[in-house]
Amino acid sequence: MSEPAALSWPALRRATPARIGLGRSGAALPTAAHLDLQLAHALARDAVHAVFDPAAIAAAVERSGLEPLVLHSAASDRAIYLRRPDLGRRLDAASRTTLAARPPSPIDIVFVIADGLSATAVRAHAAALLQATAARLGGALRIGPVALVTGGRVAIGDEIGGVLGADLAAVLIGERPGLSAADSLGVYLTWQPAPATVDAARHCLSNIRPQGLPILDAAERLAVLIGAARRHRMTGIALSNRLASEGSRLLDQAG
């Protein structure tokens, strides 16, 4: 039975970056598809092992009029970071001391930029997303220092936000690379961050990159989420349920 034109492989391939209908050459993939797969795998591996350069991000943060603060997780190197996810969720002793020594001041939101599993994504998109989001927030919020964390996981924002006493923590982090994207950035927003915060208490925006959720759209959604979180004093499932009960259009805007 012939396939309907609407379901042809070329039409489906145009609708998704997934590798579908690649064809075959004998018992193997065609040469072009095989080489493309190898390239994507190499890019994903390179992203996982890419070196994070906080100095370059710090310069961009300063140009935005914000203060960069360079920190390090308890994972002393990349190999340990990959083997011990728990160490990437907390600061090393020196960074904790640096953070605790800061004079206390009211902070509405602290932004954390961490390499995560793709320093490639952070290098490509984090500074632009921070700048675009800060511009949408205007001067209405007290923004704390921007923490630049080498070897950080999502939950490291809980410790940083907790020590600084911030109402909100927004963690911009490189997402796990896949075979269709090695430069995907994620943002995790948490109300009243503190150690032992559960993932259900966070909001996430993912696949931030030109071929996914564009920077300006992501900044707009993040600004909307920040406003909703401050108004309702919550994030995560609790905020989603609250907005759903109100029939709020913010769910459509914020994802």
Short mmCIF file of N, CA and C in Angstrom, two decimals, residues 63-230:
data_model
loop_
_atom_site.label_atom_id
_atom_site.label_comp_id
_atom_site.label_asym_id
_atom_site.label_seq_id
_atom_site.Cartn_x
_atom_site.Cartn_y
_atom_site.Cartn_z
N ARG A 63 29.11 44.14 31.26
CA ARG A 63 28.57 45.04 30.24
C ARG A 63 27.06 45.24 30.42
N SER A 64 26.42 44.29 31.08
CA SER A 64 24.99 44.41 31.35
C SER A 64 24.70 45.25 32.59
N GLY A 65 25.77 45.71 33.26
CA GLY A 65 25.60 46.50 34.46
C GLY A 65 25.39 45.68 35.72
N LEU A 66 25.68 44.37 35.64
CA LEU A 66 25.53 43.49 36.79
C LEU A 66 26.90 43.04 37.29
N GLU A 67 26.92 42.54 38.50
CA GLU A 67 28.17 42.13 39.13
C GLU A 67 28.38 40.62 38.97
N PRO A 68 29.48 40.20 38.32
CA PRO A 68 29.76 38.76 38.25
C PRO A 68 30.46 38.27 39.50
N LEU A 69 30.19 37.04 39.87
CA LEU A 69 30.83 36.43 41.02
C LEU A 69 31.24 35.01 40.62
N VAL A 70 32.53 34.77 40.49
CA VAL A 70 33.05 33.49 40.00
C VAL A 70 33.16 32.49 41.16
N LEU A 71 32.50 31.35 41.00
CA LEU A 71 32.47 30.33 42.04
C LEU A 71 32.80 28.96 41.43
N HIS A 72 32.92 27.97 42.28
CA HIS A 72 33.22 26.60 41.82
C HIS A 72 32.46 25.62 42.68
N SER A 73 31.98 24.57 42.05
CA SER A 73 31.29 23.53 42.82
C SER A 73 32.30 22.66 43.56
N ALA A 74 31.78 21.72 44.32
CA ALA A 74 32.65 20.79 45.06
C ALA A 74 33.27 19.73 44.17
N ALA A 75 32.90 19.70 42.89
CA ALA A 75 33.54 18.77 41.94
C ALA A 75 34.82 19.44 41.44
N SER A 76 35.95 18.90 41.81
CA SER A 76 37.22 19.58 41.56
C SER A 76 37.66 19.54 40.10
N ASP A 77 37.17 18.58 39.32
CA ASP A 77 37.50 18.56 37.89
C ASP A 77 36.34 17.92 37.13
N ARG A 78 36.47 17.93 35.79
CA ARG A 78 35.35 17.48 34.95
C ARG A 78 35.06 16.00 35.14
N ALA A 79 36.10 15.20 35.27
CA ALA A 79 35.89 13.76 35.42
C ALA A 79 35.11 13.46 36.69
N ILE A 80 35.45 14.14 37.78
CA ILE A 80 34.72 13.93 39.03
C ILE A 80 33.29 14.45 38.90
N TYR A 81 33.14 15.58 38.23
CA TYR A 81 31.80 16.15 38.02
C TYR A 81 30.88 15.15 37.33
N LEU A 82 31.39 14.46 36.31
CA LEU A 82 30.57 13.51 35.57
C LEU A 82 30.27 12.25 36.38
N ARG A 83 31.19 11.87 37.25
CA ARG A 83 30.98 10.66 38.05
C ARG A 83 30.18 10.92 39.32
N ARG A 84 30.24 12.16 39.84
CA ARG A 84 29.63 12.47 41.13
C ARG A 84 28.67 13.65 40.99
N PRO A 85 27.46 13.42 40.51
CA PRO A 85 26.50 14.52 40.37
C PRO A 85 26.24 15.27 41.68
N ASP A 86 26.34 14.58 42.81
CA ASP A 86 26.08 15.23 44.09
C ASP A 86 27.05 16.37 44.37
N LEU A 87 28.31 16.24 43.93
CA LEU A 87 29.30 17.28 44.18
C LEU A 87 29.02 18.53 43.34
N GLY A 88 28.34 18.34 42.22
CA GLY A 88 27.99 19.50 41.40
C GLY A 88 26.81 20.28 41.94
N ARG A 89 26.17 19.76 42.97
CA ARG A 89 25.00 20.42 43.55
C ARG A 89 25.35 21.31 44.74
N ARG A 90 26.63 21.35 45.10
CA ARG A 90 27.01 22.22 46.22
C ARG A 90 28.35 22.89 45.93
N LEU A 91 28.59 23.99 46.59
CA LEU A 91 29.80 24.77 46.38
C LEU A 91 30.99 24.15 47.11
N ASP A 92 32.19 24.46 46.62
CA ASP A 92 33.37 24.06 47.38
C ASP A 92 33.54 25.03 48.55
N ALA A 93 34.45 24.70 49.45
CA ALA A 93 34.60 25.46 50.69
C ALA A 93 34.97 26.92 50.42
N ALA A 94 35.89 27.14 49.48
CA ALA A 94 36.34 28.51 49.20
C ALA A 94 35.19 29.36 48.65
N SER A 95 34.40 28.80 47.76
CA SER A 95 33.28 29.54 47.19
C SER A 95 32.22 29.83 48.23
N ARG A 96 31.97 28.86 49.11
CA ARG A 96 30.99 29.07 50.16
C ARG A 96 31.42 30.20 51.09
N THR A 97 32.72 30.24 51.39
CA THR A 97 33.25 31.31 52.24
C THR A 97 33.12 32.66 51.57
N THR A 98 33.45 32.71 50.28
CA THR A 98 33.32 33.95 49.51
C THR A 98 31.89 34.46 49.52
N LEU A 99 30.96 33.55 49.33
CA LEU A 99 29.54 33.93 49.28
C LEU A 99 29.05 34.40 50.65
N ALA A 100 29.42 33.67 51.69
CA ALA A 100 28.96 34.00 53.03
C ALA A 100 29.55 35.32 53.54
N ALA A 101 30.70 35.71 53.00
CA ALA A 101 31.37 36.93 53.46
C ALA A 101 30.77 38.20 52.88
N ARG A 102 29.87 38.06 51.91
CA ARG A 102 29.26 39.25 51.31
C ARG A 102 28.33 39.94 52.30
N PRO A 103 28.36 41.28 52.33
CA PRO A 103 27.44 41.99 53.22
C PRO A 103 25.99 41.66 52.87
N PRO A 104 25.15 41.41 53.85
CA PRO A 104 23.75 41.08 53.55
C PRO A 104 23.03 42.26 52.91
N SER A 105 22.19 41.96 51.95
CA SER A 105 21.37 42.98 51.30
C SER A 105 20.15 42.31 50.70
N PRO A 106 19.01 43.02 50.61
CA PRO A 106 17.81 42.41 50.05
C PRO A 106 18.01 42.08 48.57
N ILE A 107 17.65 40.86 48.18
CA ILE A 107 17.78 40.42 46.79
C ILE A 107 16.48 39.79 46.35
N ASP A 108 15.91 40.32 45.28
CA ASP A 108 14.69 39.74 44.74
C ASP A 108 14.97 38.50 43.90
N ILE A 109 16.06 38.56 43.13
CA ILE A 109 16.40 37.42 42.28
C ILE A 109 17.91 37.34 42.08
N VAL A 110 18.44 36.14 42.13
CA VAL A 110 19.84 35.91 41.81
C VAL A 110 19.90 35.00 40.59
N PHE A 111 20.70 35.41 39.62
CA PHE A 111 20.93 34.60 38.43
C PHE A 111 22.20 33.78 38.62
N VAL A 112 22.12 32.52 38.29
CA VAL A 112 23.27 31.61 38.36
C VAL A 112 23.51 31.06 36.96
N ILE A 113 24.74 31.17 36.48
CA ILE A 113 25.11 30.60 35.18
C ILE A 113 26.10 29.48 35.44
N ALA A 114 25.70 28.26 35.10
CA ALA A 114 26.55 27.09 35.35
C ALA A 114 26.75 26.31 34.06
N ASP A 115 27.91 25.71 33.92
CA ASP A 115 28.22 24.98 32.69
C ASP A 115 27.33 23.77 32.49
N GLY A 116 26.98 23.08 33.58
CA GLY A 116 26.14 21.90 33.43
C GLY A 116 26.79 20.87 32.52
N LEU A 117 26.01 20.30 31.64
CA LEU A 117 26.53 19.27 30.74
C LEU A 117 26.85 19.81 29.35
N SER A 118 26.82 21.13 29.20
CA SER A 118 27.20 21.72 27.91
C SER A 118 27.69 23.14 28.10
N ALA A 119 29.00 23.28 28.32
CA ALA A 119 29.58 24.62 28.35
C ALA A 119 29.42 25.29 26.99
N THR A 120 29.27 24.49 25.94
CA THR A 120 29.04 25.03 24.59
C THR A 120 27.76 25.87 24.57
N ALA A 121 26.69 25.36 25.18
CA ALA A 121 25.42 26.08 25.22
C ALA A 121 25.55 27.37 26.03
N VAL A 122 26.24 27.29 27.15
CA VAL A 122 26.40 28.47 28.01
C VAL A 122 27.19 29.55 27.29
N ARG A 123 28.28 29.14 26.65
CA ARG A 123 29.10 30.10 25.91
C ARG A 123 28.31 30.77 24.79
N ALA A 124 27.43 30.02 24.15
CA ALA A 124 26.71 30.54 23.00
C ALA A 124 25.51 31.41 23.38
N HIS A 125 24.81 31.08 24.48
CA HIS A 125 23.50 31.70 24.70
C HIS A 125 23.28 32.35 26.06
N ALA A 126 24.06 32.01 27.09
CA ALA A 126 23.72 32.45 28.45
C ALA A 126 23.78 33.97 28.62
N ALA A 127 24.84 34.60 28.13
CA ALA A 127 24.97 36.05 28.31
C ALA A 127 23.85 36.79 27.60
N ALA A 128 23.52 36.36 26.39
CA ALA A 128 22.45 37.02 25.63
C ALA A 128 21.10 36.86 26.34
N LEU A 129 20.84 35.68 26.89
CA LEU A 129 19.57 35.47 27.59
C LEU A 129 19.52 36.31 28.86
N LEU A 130 20.61 36.38 29.60
CA LEU A 130 20.65 37.21 30.80
C LEU A 130 20.38 38.67 30.47
N GLN A 131 21.05 39.18 29.45
CA GLN A 131 20.87 40.58 29.05
C GLN A 131 19.44 40.86 28.64
N ALA A 132 18.86 39.97 27.84
CA ALA A 132 17.50 40.18 27.36
C ALA A 132 16.49 40.10 28.50
N THR A 133 16.72 39.21 29.45
CA THR A 133 15.80 39.08 30.59
C THR A 133 15.91 40.29 31.51
N ALA A 134 17.14 40.71 31.81
CA ALA A 134 17.34 41.88 32.68
C ALA A 134 16.70 43.12 32.08
N ALA A 135 16.77 43.25 30.76
CA ALA A 135 16.16 44.41 30.09
C ALA A 135 14.65 44.39 30.28
N ARG A 136 14.03 43.22 30.27
CA ARG A 136 12.58 43.13 30.44
C ARG A 136 12.16 43.35 31.89
N LEU A 137 13.06 43.03 32.82
CA LEU A 137 12.74 43.26 34.23
C LEU A 137 12.89 44.72 34.60
N GLY A 138 13.69 45.45 33.81
CA GLY A 138 13.90 46.86 34.08
C GLY A 138 14.57 47.06 35.43
N GLY A 139 14.26 48.14 36.09
CA GLY A 139 14.86 48.40 37.40
C GLY A 139 13.93 48.05 38.53
N ALA A 140 12.90 47.27 38.24
CA ALA A 140 11.89 46.99 39.27
C ALA A 140 12.38 45.99 40.31
N LEU A 141 13.34 45.14 39.96
CA LEU A 141 13.80 44.10 40.88
C LEU A 141 15.22 44.37 41.35
N ARG A 142 15.48 43.94 42.57
CA ARG A 142 16.84 44.00 43.10
C ARG A 142 17.54 42.71 42.69
N ILE A 143 18.44 42.83 41.71
CA ILE A 143 19.14 41.67 41.15
C ILE A 143 20.47 41.51 41.88
N GLY A 144 20.70 40.34 42.41
CA GLY A 144 21.94 40.09 43.13
C GLY A 144 23.11 39.86 42.19
N PRO A 145 24.26 39.51 42.74
CA PRO A 145 25.40 39.20 41.88
C PRO A 145 25.09 37.99 41.02
N VAL A 146 25.64 37.97 39.81
CA VAL A 146 25.44 36.84 38.90
C VAL A 146 26.52 35.81 39.19
N ALA A 147 26.12 34.68 39.73
CA ALA A 147 27.08 33.63 40.09
C ALA A 147 27.46 32.81 38.87
N LEU A 148 28.73 32.73 38.58
CA LEU A 148 29.25 31.94 37.46
C LEU A 148 29.94 30.72 38.04
N VAL A 149 29.32 29.56 37.86
CA VAL A 149 29.77 28.36 38.58
C VAL A 149 30.35 27.33 37.62
N THR A 150 31.59 26.98 37.85
CA THR A 150 32.21 25.89 37.11
C THR A 150 31.86 24.56 37.79
N GLY A 151 31.41 23.60 36.99
CA GLY A 151 31.06 22.29 37.55
C GLY A 151 29.75 22.28 38.31
N GLY A 152 28.83 23.13 37.88
CA GLY A 152 27.56 23.24 38.61
C GLY A 152 26.44 22.41 38.03
N ARG A 153 25.57 21.92 38.89
CA ARG A 153 24.30 21.28 38.51
C ARG A 153 23.16 22.23 38.88
N VAL A 154 21.95 21.87 38.50
CA VAL A 154 20.81 22.75 38.73
C VAL A 154 20.67 23.15 40.20
N ALA A 155 20.80 22.19 41.09
CA ALA A 155 20.52 22.42 42.51
C ALA A 155 21.54 23.33 43.18
N ILE A 156 22.64 23.66 42.51
CA ILE A 156 23.61 24.55 43.15
C ILE A 156 23.01 25.94 43.35
N GLY A 157 22.00 26.27 42.55
CA GLY A 157 21.32 27.54 42.74
C GLY A 157 20.59 27.62 44.07
N ASP A 158 20.22 26.46 44.64
CA ASP A 158 19.54 26.45 45.93
C ASP A 158 20.47 26.94 47.04
N GLU A 159 21.70 26.45 47.01
CA GLU A 159 22.66 26.89 48.04
C GLU A 159 23.00 28.36 47.86
N ILE A 160 23.25 28.77 46.62
CA ILE A 160 23.63 30.16 46.36
C ILE A 160 22.49 31.10 46.75
N GLY A 161 21.29 30.79 46.30
CA GLY A 161 20.15 31.63 46.64
C GLY A 161 19.88 31.65 48.13
N GLY A 162 20.05 30.50 48.78
CA GLY A 162 19.81 30.42 50.22
C GLY A 162 20.80 31.26 51.02
N VAL A 163 22.09 31.17 50.67
CA VAL A 163 23.11 31.95 51.39
C VAL A 163 22.88 33.44 51.20
N LEU A 164 22.50 33.84 49.99
CA LEU A 164 22.29 35.26 49.71
C LEU A 164 20.93 35.76 50.19
N GLY A 165 20.03 34.85 50.56
CA GLY A 165 18.71 35.23 51.01
C GLY A 165 17.83 35.77 49.90
N ALA A 166 18.02 35.26 48.68
CA ALA A 166 17.25 35.73 47.53
C ALA A 166 15.86 35.11 47.52
N ASP A 167 14.89 35.89 47.06
CA ASP A 167 13.54 35.35 46.93
C ASP A 167 13.45 34.32 45.81
N LEU A 168 14.19 34.55 44.74
CA LEU A 168 14.17 33.68 43.57
C LEU A 168 15.59 33.38 43.11
N ALA A 169 15.77 32.18 42.58
CA ALA A 169 17.02 31.83 41.90
C ALA A 169 16.67 31.36 40.49
N ALA A 170 17.37 31.91 39.51
CA ALA A 170 17.21 31.48 38.12
C ALA A 170 18.54 30.91 37.66
N VAL A 171 18.56 29.60 37.43
CA VAL A 171 19.79 28.92 37.03
C VAL A 171 19.78 28.71 35.52
N LEU A 172 20.73 29.35 34.84
CA LEU A 172 20.92 29.17 33.40
C LEU A 172 22.02 28.13 33.24
N ILE A 173 21.71 27.01 32.58
CA ILE A 173 22.63 25.88 32.60
C ILE A 173 22.61 25.13 31.28
N GLY A 174 23.77 24.60 30.90
CA GLY A 174 23.86 23.79 29.69
C GLY A 174 23.16 22.46 29.87
N GLU A 175 22.25 22.14 28.96
CA GLU A 175 21.49 20.90 29.07
C GLU A 175 22.27 19.73 28.46
N ARG A 176 21.84 18.54 28.83
CA ARG A 176 22.48 17.33 28.32
C ARG A 176 22.41 17.32 26.78
N PRO A 177 23.53 17.23 26.09
CA PRO A 177 23.50 17.25 24.62
C PRO A 177 22.85 15.99 24.07
N GLY A 178 22.18 16.15 22.94
CA GLY A 178 21.61 15.02 22.23
C GLY A 178 22.15 14.98 20.82
N LEU A 179 21.65 14.07 20.02
CA LEU A 179 22.14 13.93 18.66
C LEU A 179 21.48 14.92 17.70
N SER A 180 20.58 15.77 18.22
CA SER A 180 20.03 16.82 17.38
C SER A 180 20.42 18.20 17.88
N ALA A 181 20.99 18.31 19.09
CA ALA A 181 21.39 19.61 19.63
C ALA A 181 22.46 19.43 20.70
N ALA A 182 23.59 20.10 20.51
CA ALA A 182 24.65 20.09 21.51
C ALA A 182 24.74 21.42 22.24
N ASP A 183 23.91 22.40 21.84
CA ASP A 183 24.01 23.75 22.41
C ASP A 183 22.71 24.22 23.03
N SER A 184 21.99 23.31 23.67
CA SER A 184 20.69 23.64 24.26
C SER A 184 20.87 24.15 25.68
N LEU A 185 20.31 25.33 25.95
CA LEU A 185 20.39 25.95 27.27
C LEU A 185 19.06 25.78 27.99
N GLY A 186 19.12 25.56 29.29
CA GLY A 186 17.92 25.47 30.10
C GLY A 186 17.93 26.53 31.19
N VAL A 187 16.74 26.89 31.69
CA VAL A 187 16.62 27.81 32.82
C VAL A 187 15.70 27.17 33.85
N TYR A 188 16.14 27.16 35.11
CA TYR A 188 15.35 26.61 36.20
C TYR A 188 15.09 27.72 37.21
N LEU A 189 13.82 28.01 37.44
CA LEU A 189 13.42 29.10 38.34
C LEU A 189 12.86 28.51 39.63
N THR A 190 13.37 28.97 40.78
CA THR A 190 12.98 28.42 42.07
C THR A 190 12.66 29.52 43.07
N TRP A 191 11.48 29.45 43.68
CA TRP A 191 11.09 30.38 44.72
C TRP A 191 11.65 29.92 46.06
N GLN A 192 12.19 30.88 46.85
CA GLN A 192 12.75 30.59 48.16
C GLN A 192 13.76 29.44 48.09
N PRO A 193 14.81 29.60 47.26
CA PRO A 193 15.78 28.51 47.11
C PRO A 193 16.51 28.20 48.41
N ALA A 194 16.71 26.93 48.66
CA ALA A 194 17.43 26.47 49.84
C ALA A 194 17.83 25.02 49.60
N PRO A 195 18.91 24.57 50.22
CA PRO A 195 19.30 23.16 50.07
C PRO A 195 18.14 22.23 50.38
N ALA A 196 18.09 21.13 49.65
CA ALA A 196 17.05 20.10 49.79
C ALA A 196 15.76 20.48 49.09
N THR A 197 15.75 21.56 48.30
CA THR A 197 14.58 21.89 47.49
C THR A 197 14.34 20.76 46.49
N VAL A 198 13.09 20.34 46.33
CA VAL A 198 12.78 19.25 45.40
C VAL A 198 12.54 19.82 44.00
N ASP A 199 12.74 18.99 42.98
CA ASP A 199 12.60 19.45 41.61
C ASP A 199 11.18 19.88 41.27
N ALA A 200 10.19 19.32 41.97
CA ALA A 200 8.80 19.69 41.72
C ALA A 200 8.52 21.15 42.08
N ALA A 201 9.44 21.77 42.82
CA ALA A 201 9.26 23.16 43.22
C ALA A 201 9.88 24.13 42.23
N ARG A 202 10.35 23.63 41.07
CA ARG A 202 11.00 24.49 40.09
C ARG A 202 10.16 24.61 38.82
N HIS A 203 10.39 25.70 38.11
CA HIS A 203 9.87 25.84 36.76
C HIS A 203 11.05 25.75 35.80
N CYS A 204 10.84 25.14 34.66
CA CYS A 204 11.92 24.95 33.69
C CYS A 204 11.51 25.46 32.31
N LEU A 205 12.43 26.18 31.68
CA LEU A 205 12.35 26.49 30.25
C LEU A 205 13.53 25.79 29.60
N SER A 206 13.30 25.02 28.55
CA SER A 206 14.38 24.23 27.97
C SER A 206 14.50 24.45 26.46
N ASN A 207 15.56 23.85 25.91
CA ASN A 207 15.83 23.90 24.47
C ASN A 207 15.95 25.34 23.97
N ILE A 208 16.62 26.17 24.77
CA ILE A 208 16.82 27.57 24.39
C ILE A 208 18.02 27.65 23.46
N ARG A 209 17.76 27.95 22.21
CA ARG A 209 18.77 28.06 21.16
C ARG A 209 18.04 28.53 19.91
N PRO A 210 18.76 29.02 18.91
CA PRO A 210 18.09 29.57 17.72
C PRO A 210 17.15 28.59 17.04
N GLN A 211 17.50 27.30 17.00
CA GLN A 211 16.66 26.31 16.33
C GLN A 211 15.58 25.73 17.24
N GLY A 212 15.54 26.16 18.49
CA GLY A 212 14.54 25.69 19.43
C GLY A 212 13.69 26.85 19.92
N LEU A 213 13.83 27.20 21.20
CA LEU A 213 13.16 28.38 21.76
C LEU A 213 14.13 29.55 21.63
N PRO A 214 13.86 30.51 20.74
CA PRO A 214 14.80 31.62 20.51
C PRO A 214 15.03 32.45 21.79
N ILE A 215 16.18 33.10 21.85
CA ILE A 215 16.59 33.85 23.03
C ILE A 215 15.54 34.86 23.46
N LEU A 216 15.06 35.69 22.54
CA LEU A 216 14.12 36.74 22.92
C LEU A 216 12.80 36.17 23.41
N ASP A 217 12.34 35.09 22.80
CA ASP A 217 11.13 34.43 23.28
C ASP A 217 11.34 33.85 24.68
N ALA A 218 12.51 33.25 24.89
CA ALA A 218 12.81 32.67 26.20
C ALA A 218 12.89 33.77 27.26
N ALA A 219 13.48 34.91 26.92
CA ALA A 219 13.57 36.02 27.87
C ALA A 219 12.18 36.52 28.25
N GLU A 220 11.30 36.61 27.26
CA GLU A 220 9.94 37.06 27.53
C GLU A 220 9.21 36.07 28.43
N ARG A 221 9.34 34.79 28.16
CA ARG A 221 8.69 33.77 28.99
C ARG A 221 9.26 33.77 30.41
N LEU A 222 10.57 33.94 30.52
CA LEU A 222 11.19 33.95 31.83
C LEU A 222 10.73 35.16 32.64
N ALA A 223 10.64 36.32 32.00
CA ALA A 223 10.17 37.51 32.69
C ALA A 223 8.73 37.33 33.17
N VAL A 224 7.90 36.69 32.35
CA VAL A 224 6.51 36.41 32.74
C VAL A 224 6.48 35.47 33.95
N LEU A 225 7.31 34.43 33.91
CA LEU A 225 7.37 33.48 35.02
C LEU A 225 7.84 34.15 36.30
N ILE A 226 8.84 35.00 36.20
CA ILE A 226 9.35 35.70 37.38
C ILE A 226 8.25 36.55 38.00
N GLY A 227 7.51 37.25 37.16
CA GLY A 227 6.41 38.05 37.67
C GLY A 227 5.35 37.21 38.36
N ALA A 228 4.99 36.08 37.76
CA ALA A 228 3.99 35.20 38.36
C ALA A 228 4.50 34.60 39.67
N ALA A 229 5.77 34.21 39.70
CA ALA A 229 6.34 33.63 40.92
C ALA A 229 6.34 34.63 42.06
N ARG A 230 6.67 35.86 41.76
CA ARG A 230 6.69 36.89 42.81
C ARG A 230 5.28 37.22 43.29
#
